[in-house]
PDB file of C-alpha atoms in Angstrom:
ATOM      1  CA  UNK W 195      -7.212   5.180  24.698  1.00 74.00           C
ATOM      2  CA  UNK W 196      -7.662   7.645  27.462  1.00 81.00           C
ATOM      3  CA  UNK W 197     -10.004   9.297  29.881  1.00 86.00           C
ATOM      4  CA  UNK W 198     -12.345  10.547  27.140  1.00 89.00           C
ATOM      5  CA  UNK W 199     -12.860   6.938  25.978  1.00 88.00           C
ATOM      6  CA  UNK W 200     -13.619   5.814  29.525  1.00 89.00           C
ATOM      7  CA  UNK W 201     -16.115   8.646  29.987  1.00 92.00           C
ATOM      8  CA  UNK W 202     -17.788   7.746  26.685  1.00 92.00           C
ATOM      9  CA  UNK W 203     -18.091   4.091  27.723  1.00 92.00           C
ATOM     10  CA  UNK W 204     -19.471   5.077  31.125  1.00 93.00           C
ATOM     11  CA  UNK W 205     -22.056   7.309  29.427  1.00 94.00           C
ATOM     12  CA  UNK W 206     -23.214   4.495  27.123  1.00 94.00           C
ATOM     13  CA  UNK W 207     -23.488   2.075  30.049  1.00 94.00           C
ATOM     14  CA  UNK W 208     -25.311   4.668  32.185  1.00 96.00           C
ATOM     15  CA  UNK W 209     -27.946   5.452  29.549  1.00 96.00           C
ATOM     16  CA  UNK W 210     -28.429   1.781  28.730  1.00 94.00           C
ATOM     17  CA  UNK W 211     -28.827   0.885  32.404  1.00 94.00           C
ATOM     18  CA  UNK W 212     -31.198   3.808  32.903  1.00 97.00           C
ATOM     19  CA  UNK W 213     -33.340   2.437  30.082  1.00 96.00           C
ATOM     20  CA  UNK W 214     -33.300  -0.969  31.807  1.00 95.00           C
ATOM     21  CA  UNK W 215     -34.397   0.529  35.128  1.00 96.00           C
ATOM     22  CA  UNK W 216     -37.226   2.520  33.541  1.00 96.00           C
ATOM     23  CA  UNK W 217     -38.317  -0.474  31.480  1.00 95.00           C
ATOM     24  CA  UNK W 218     -38.287  -2.837  34.462  1.00 94.00           C
ATOM     25  CA  UNK W 219     -39.977  -0.296  36.744  1.00 96.00           C
ATOM     26  CA  UNK W 220     -42.868   0.218  34.321  1.00 95.00           C
ATOM     27  CA  UNK W 221     -43.462  -3.432  33.414  1.00 92.00           C
ATOM     28  CA  UNK W 222     -46.257  -3.764  36.006  1.00 91.00           C
ATOM     29  CA  UNK W 223     -48.350  -1.247  34.084  1.00 90.00           C
ATOM     30  CA  UNK W 224     -50.745  -2.225  31.341  1.00 86.00           C
ATOM     31  CA  UNK W 225     -48.810  -3.145  28.182  1.00 78.00           C
ATOM     32  CA  UNK W 226     -47.110   0.087  27.356  1.00 90.00           C
ATOM     33  CA  UNK W 227     -44.670   1.428  24.832  1.00 93.00           C
ATOM     34  CA  UNK W 228     -42.372   2.868  27.500  1.00 94.00           C
ATOM     35  CA  UNK W 229     -41.395  -0.571  28.850  1.00 94.00           C
ATOM     36  CA  UNK W 230     -41.024  -2.045  25.397  1.00 93.00           C
ATOM     37  CA  UNK W 231     -38.913   0.820  24.043  1.00 95.00           C
ATOM     38  CA  UNK W 232     -36.719   1.131  27.145  1.00 95.00           C
ATOM     39  CA  UNK W 233     -36.011  -2.600  27.451  1.00 93.00           C
ATOM     40  CA  UNK W 234     -35.345  -2.813  23.710  1.00 91.00           C
ATOM     41  CA  UNK W 235     -32.931   0.118  23.866  1.00 94.00           C
ATOM     42  CA  UNK W 236     -31.183  -1.448  26.852  1.00 93.00           C
ATOM     43  CA  UNK W 237     -30.634  -4.851  25.220  1.00 90.00           C
ATOM     44  CA  UNK W 238     -29.699  -3.271  21.903  1.00 89.00           C
ATOM     45  CA  UNK W 239     -27.203  -0.846  23.470  1.00 92.00           C
ATOM     46  CA  UNK W 240     -25.706  -3.548  25.654  1.00 91.00           C
ATOM     47  CA  UNK W 241     -25.190  -5.806  22.635  1.00 88.00           C
ATOM     48  CA  UNK W 242     -24.198  -3.410  19.861  1.00 88.00           C
ATOM     49  CA  UNK W 243     -22.315  -0.732  21.797  1.00 91.00           C
ATOM     50  CA  UNK W 244     -20.934  -2.551  24.814  1.00 93.00           C
ATOM     51  CA  UNK W 245     -20.745  -6.337  24.238  1.00 91.00           C
ATOM     52  CA  UNK W 246     -19.708  -6.150  20.586  1.00 91.00           C
ATOM     53  CA  UNK W 247     -16.836  -3.779  21.326  1.00 91.00           C
ATOM     54  CA  UNK W 248     -15.861  -5.555  24.570  1.00 92.00           C
ATOM     55  CA  UNK W 249     -15.725  -8.960  22.860  1.00 90.00           C
ATOM     56  CA  UNK W 250     -13.560  -7.477  20.099  1.00 90.00           C
ATOM     57  CA  UNK W 251     -11.184  -6.090  22.727  1.00 90.00           C
ATOM     58  CA  UNK W 252     -12.114  -2.497  22.028  1.00 90.00           C
ATOM     59  CA  UNK W 253     -12.073  -1.618  25.728  1.00 91.00           C
ATOM     60  CA  UNK W 254      -9.017  -3.701  26.709  1.00 90.00           C
ATOM     61  CA  UNK W 255      -6.710  -0.698  27.054  1.00 89.00           C
ATOM     62  CA  UNK W 256      -9.037   1.747  28.785  1.00 88.00           C
ATOM     63  CA  UNK W 257      -7.703   2.413  32.288  1.00 85.00           C
ATOM     64  CA  UNK W 258     -10.156   1.356  34.981  1.00 82.00           C
ATOM     65  CA  UNK W 259     -12.406  -0.528  32.584  1.00 82.00           C
ATOM     66  CA  UNK W 260     -11.148  -4.089  33.141  1.00 87.00           C
ATOM     67  CA  UNK W 261     -14.740  -5.241  33.624  1.00 89.00           C
ATOM     68  CA  UNK W 262     -15.169  -4.593  29.891  1.00 91.00           C
ATOM     69  CA  UNK W 263     -12.025  -6.467  28.832  1.00 90.00           C
ATOM     70  CA  UNK W 264     -12.505  -9.157  26.186  1.00 90.00           C
ATOM     71  CA  UNK W 265     -11.133 -11.722  28.653  1.00 90.00           C
ATOM     72  CA  UNK W 266     -13.548 -10.789  31.436  1.00 91.00           C
ATOM     73  CA  UNK W 267     -16.754  -9.288  30.020  1.00 92.00           C
ATOM     74  CA  UNK W 268     -19.715 -11.600  30.774  1.00 92.00           C
ATOM     75  CA  UNK W 269     -17.370 -14.549  31.373  1.00 91.00           C
ATOM     76  CA  UNK W 270     -16.591 -16.776  34.322  1.00 87.00           C
ATOM     77  CA  UNK W 271     -19.865 -16.959  36.223  1.00 89.00           C
ATOM     78  CA  UNK W 272     -23.609 -16.734  35.877  1.00 90.00           C
ATOM     79  CA  UNK W 273     -23.451 -13.494  37.881  1.00 92.00           C
ATOM     80  CA  UNK W 274     -20.985 -11.860  35.435  1.00 90.00           C
ATOM     81  CA  UNK W 275     -23.097 -13.068  32.540  1.00 89.00           C
ATOM     82  CA  UNK W 276     -26.319 -11.640  33.970  1.00 89.00           C
ATOM     83  CA  UNK W 277     -24.767  -8.329  35.029  1.00 89.00           C
ATOM     84  CA  UNK W 278     -22.701  -7.702  31.894  1.00 90.00           C
ATOM     85  CA  UNK W 279     -24.735  -9.173  29.056  1.00 87.00           C
ATOM     86  CA  UNK W 280     -28.128 -10.715  29.806  1.00 86.00           C
ATOM     87  CA  UNK W 281     -28.894 -11.918  26.304  1.00 84.00           C
ATOM     88  CA  UNK W 282     -29.843 -14.986  24.268  1.00 81.00           C
ATOM     89  CA  UNK W 283     -26.275 -15.632  23.152  1.00 85.00           C
ATOM     90  CA  UNK W 284     -23.395 -16.990  25.191  1.00 88.00           C
ATOM     91  CA  UNK W 285     -20.449 -14.592  25.038  1.00 88.00           C
ATOM     92  CA  UNK W 286     -18.089 -17.538  24.471  1.00 90.00           C
ATOM     93  CA  UNK W 287     -20.195 -18.639  21.510  1.00 90.00           C
ATOM     94  CA  UNK W 288     -20.341 -15.090  20.129  1.00 88.00           C
ATOM     95  CA  UNK W 289     -16.554 -14.846  20.357  1.00 89.00           C
ATOM     96  CA  UNK W 290     -16.110 -18.011  18.273  1.00 89.00           C
ATOM     97  CA  UNK W 291     -18.825 -17.323  15.715  1.00 88.00           C
ATOM     98  CA  UNK W 292     -18.485 -13.580  15.255  1.00 86.00           C
ATOM     99  CA  UNK W 293     -14.873 -12.735  16.077  1.00 85.00           C
ATOM    100  CA  UNK W 294     -13.162 -15.826  14.693  1.00 85.00           C
ATOM    101  CA  UNK W 295     -15.381 -17.197  11.948  1.00 86.00           C
ATOM    102  CA  UNK W 296     -17.346 -14.206  10.647  1.00 85.00           C
ATOM    103  CA  UNK W 297     -14.627 -11.548  10.632  1.00 84.00           C
ATOM    104  CA  UNK W 298     -11.917 -13.827   9.296  1.00 84.00           C
ATOM    105  CA  UNK W 299     -14.139 -15.269   6.534  1.00 85.00           C
ATOM    106  CA  UNK W 300     -16.299 -12.253   5.707  1.00 84.00           C
ATOM    107  CA  UNK W 301     -18.429 -12.896   2.605  1.00 83.00           C
ATOM    108  CA  UNK W 302     -16.854 -16.324   1.964  1.00 84.00           C
ATOM    109  CA  UNK W 303     -18.750 -19.615   1.945  1.00 81.00           C
ATOM    110  CA  UNK W 304     -17.269 -20.418   5.398  1.00 81.00           C
ATOM    111  CA  UNK W 305     -18.728 -17.187   6.870  1.00 83.00           C
ATOM    112  CA  UNK W 306     -21.487 -18.379   9.244  1.00 82.00           C
ATOM    113  CA  UNK W 307     -23.340 -15.086   8.694  1.00 80.00           C
ATOM    114  CA  UNK W 308     -23.466 -15.387   4.896  1.00 80.00           C
ATOM    115  CA  UNK W 309     -27.003 -14.164   4.316  1.00 78.00           C
ATOM    116  CA  UNK W 310     -27.396 -15.660   0.842  1.00 78.00           C
ATOM    117  CA  UNK W 311     -26.793 -19.188   2.183  1.00 78.00           C
ATOM    118  CA  UNK W 312     -28.742 -18.675   5.380  1.00 76.00           C
ATOM    119  CA  UNK W 313     -31.949 -17.710   3.581  1.00 79.00           C
ATOM    120  CA  UNK W 314     -31.846 -20.531   1.012  1.00 79.00           C
ATOM    121  CA  UNK W 315     -34.485 -22.276   3.093  1.00 79.00           C
ATOM    122  CA  UNK W 316     -36.916 -19.499   2.115  1.00 81.00           C
ATOM    123  CA  UNK W 317     -36.565 -20.504  -1.534  1.00 83.00           C
ATOM    124  CA  UNK W 318     -36.926 -24.179  -0.619  1.00 86.00           C
ATOM    125  CA  UNK W 319     -40.157 -23.372   1.216  1.00 85.00           C
ATOM    126  CA  UNK W 320     -41.430 -21.062  -1.530  1.00 88.00           C
ATOM    127  CA  UNK W 321     -41.781 -18.310   1.066  1.00 87.00           C
ATOM    128  CA  UNK W 322     -42.384 -14.671   0.239  1.00 89.00           C
ATOM    129  CA  UNK W 323     -39.002 -12.975   0.764  1.00 84.00           C
ATOM    130  CA  UNK W 324     -40.464  -9.653   1.911  1.00 89.00           C
ATOM    131  CA  UNK W 325     -42.648 -11.293   4.571  1.00 90.00           C
ATOM    132  CA  UNK W 326     -39.823 -13.636   5.559  1.00 86.00           C
ATOM    133  CA  UNK W 327     -37.495 -10.662   6.007  1.00 86.00           C
ATOM    134  CA  UNK W 328     -39.984  -8.851   8.239  1.00 89.00           C
ATOM    135  CA  UNK W 329     -40.631 -12.035  10.235  1.00 86.00           C
ATOM    136  CA  UNK W 330     -36.922 -12.725  10.682  1.00 83.00           C
ATOM    137  CA  UNK W 331     -36.348  -9.175  11.954  1.00 83.00           C
ATOM    138  CA  UNK W 332     -38.659 -10.015  14.854  1.00 85.00           C
ATOM    139  CA  UNK W 333     -37.247 -13.436  15.765  1.00 84.00           C
ATOM    140  CA  UNK W 334     -33.732 -13.505  14.270  1.00 82.00           C
ATOM    141  CA  UNK W 335     -31.715 -13.344  17.471  1.00 83.00           C
ATOM    142  CA  UNK W 336     -33.389 -16.190  19.352  1.00 83.00           C
ATOM    143  CA  UNK W 337     -34.431 -18.248  16.324  1.00 82.00           C
ATOM    144  CA  UNK W 338     -31.177 -18.104  14.342  1.00 82.00           C
ATOM    145  CA  UNK W 339     -28.327 -16.294  16.043  1.00 85.00           C
ATOM    146  CA  UNK W 340     -28.345 -17.819  19.539  1.00 87.00           C
ATOM    147  CA  UNK W 341     -28.515 -21.455  18.328  1.00 89.00           C
ATOM    148  CA  UNK W 342     -26.045 -20.840  15.506  1.00 88.00           C
ATOM    149  CA  UNK W 343     -23.425 -19.209  17.728  1.00 90.00           C
ATOM    150  CA  UNK W 344     -23.811 -22.132  20.145  1.00 91.00           C
ATOM    151  CA  UNK W 345     -23.384 -24.616  17.293  1.00 91.00           C
ATOM    152  CA  UNK W 346     -20.175 -22.886  16.223  1.00 91.00           C
ATOM    153  CA  UNK W 347     -18.883 -22.996  19.813  1.00 93.00           C
ATOM    154  CA  UNK W 348     -19.497 -26.756  19.958  1.00 94.00           C
ATOM    155  CA  UNK W 349     -17.920 -27.347  16.512  1.00 93.00           C
ATOM    156  CA  UNK W 350     -14.836 -25.406  17.665  1.00 93.00           C
ATOM    157  CA  UNK W 351     -14.673 -27.514  20.842  1.00 95.00           C
ATOM    158  CA  UNK W 352     -14.909 -30.754  18.812  1.00 95.00           C
ATOM    159  CA  UNK W 353     -12.108 -29.598  16.515  1.00 94.00           C
ATOM    160  CA  UNK W 354      -9.910 -28.397  19.373  1.00 95.00           C
ATOM    161  CA  UNK W 355     -10.301 -31.806  21.064  1.00 96.00           C
ATOM    162  CA  UNK W 356      -9.554 -33.632  17.789  1.00 96.00           C
ATOM    163  CA  UNK W 357     -12.970 -35.293  17.800  1.00 95.00           C
ATOM    164  CA  UNK W 358     -14.769 -35.946  14.511  1.00 94.00           C
ATOM    165  CA  UNK W 359     -18.043 -34.154  13.905  1.00 92.00           C
ATOM    166  CA  UNK W 360     -21.124 -36.382  14.063  1.00 90.00           C
ATOM    167  CA  UNK W 361     -21.940 -38.355  10.906  1.00 90.00           C
ATOM    168  CA  UNK W 362     -24.159 -36.387   8.520  1.00 89.00           C
ATOM    169  CA  UNK W 363     -23.539 -33.110  10.312  1.00 89.00           C
ATOM    170  CA  UNK W 364     -22.939 -30.208   7.919  1.00 86.00           C
ATOM    171  CA  UNK W 365     -20.989 -27.479   9.751  1.00 86.00           C
ATOM    172  CA  UNK W 366     -21.836 -24.972   6.989  1.00 81.00           C
ATOM    173  CA  UNK W 367     -25.590 -25.380   7.465  1.00 81.00           C
ATOM    174  CA  UNK W 368     -27.037 -22.821   9.860  1.00 77.00           C
ATOM    175  CA  UNK W 369     -28.477 -24.153  13.086  1.00 74.00           C
ATOM    176  CA  UNK W 370     -31.904 -22.848  13.989  1.00 68.00           C
ATOM    177  CA  UNK W 371     -34.647 -23.970  16.296  1.00 62.00           C
ATOM    178  CA  UNK W 372     -36.073 -26.149  13.498  1.00 64.00           C
ATOM    179  CA  UNK W 373     -32.933 -27.745  12.004  1.00 59.00           C
TER     180      UNK W 373
END
């Protein structure tokens, strides 16, 4: 990894932050598409292009980019968290759920992101799958992903400490705001 990688990262961060500034600066206006689009692009870019790669260690070897190291990015203080990755999910929880559990158990029953298992509740409710899919696209991150990554962080802490999981707790069942 060299200077071209650092310049690419800086460009992604710049454009994402520019979107944040425009979105925040125009929020006072009547509801407008500019704020919505810019803030959405900012949070999406920060998660998918910066946080995802930083948490995987993709920027660990870029000279001068230690802020984006997997051992530093959004960790250690509320300030770092807010500046690096102001999102619904805790970076520590994302690292456990996504990096350790999802990638190492991809498509297996122990994969916390196994879609087939995570939408079984739709069948139980008799919900329309097309409408449920559209609805979940709008609320997925805060309804499912943030609580589920936090659950996986706590399960990992229990196991690391040698503590038994609470009676009746199913670690395979997704955690959402309603269960």
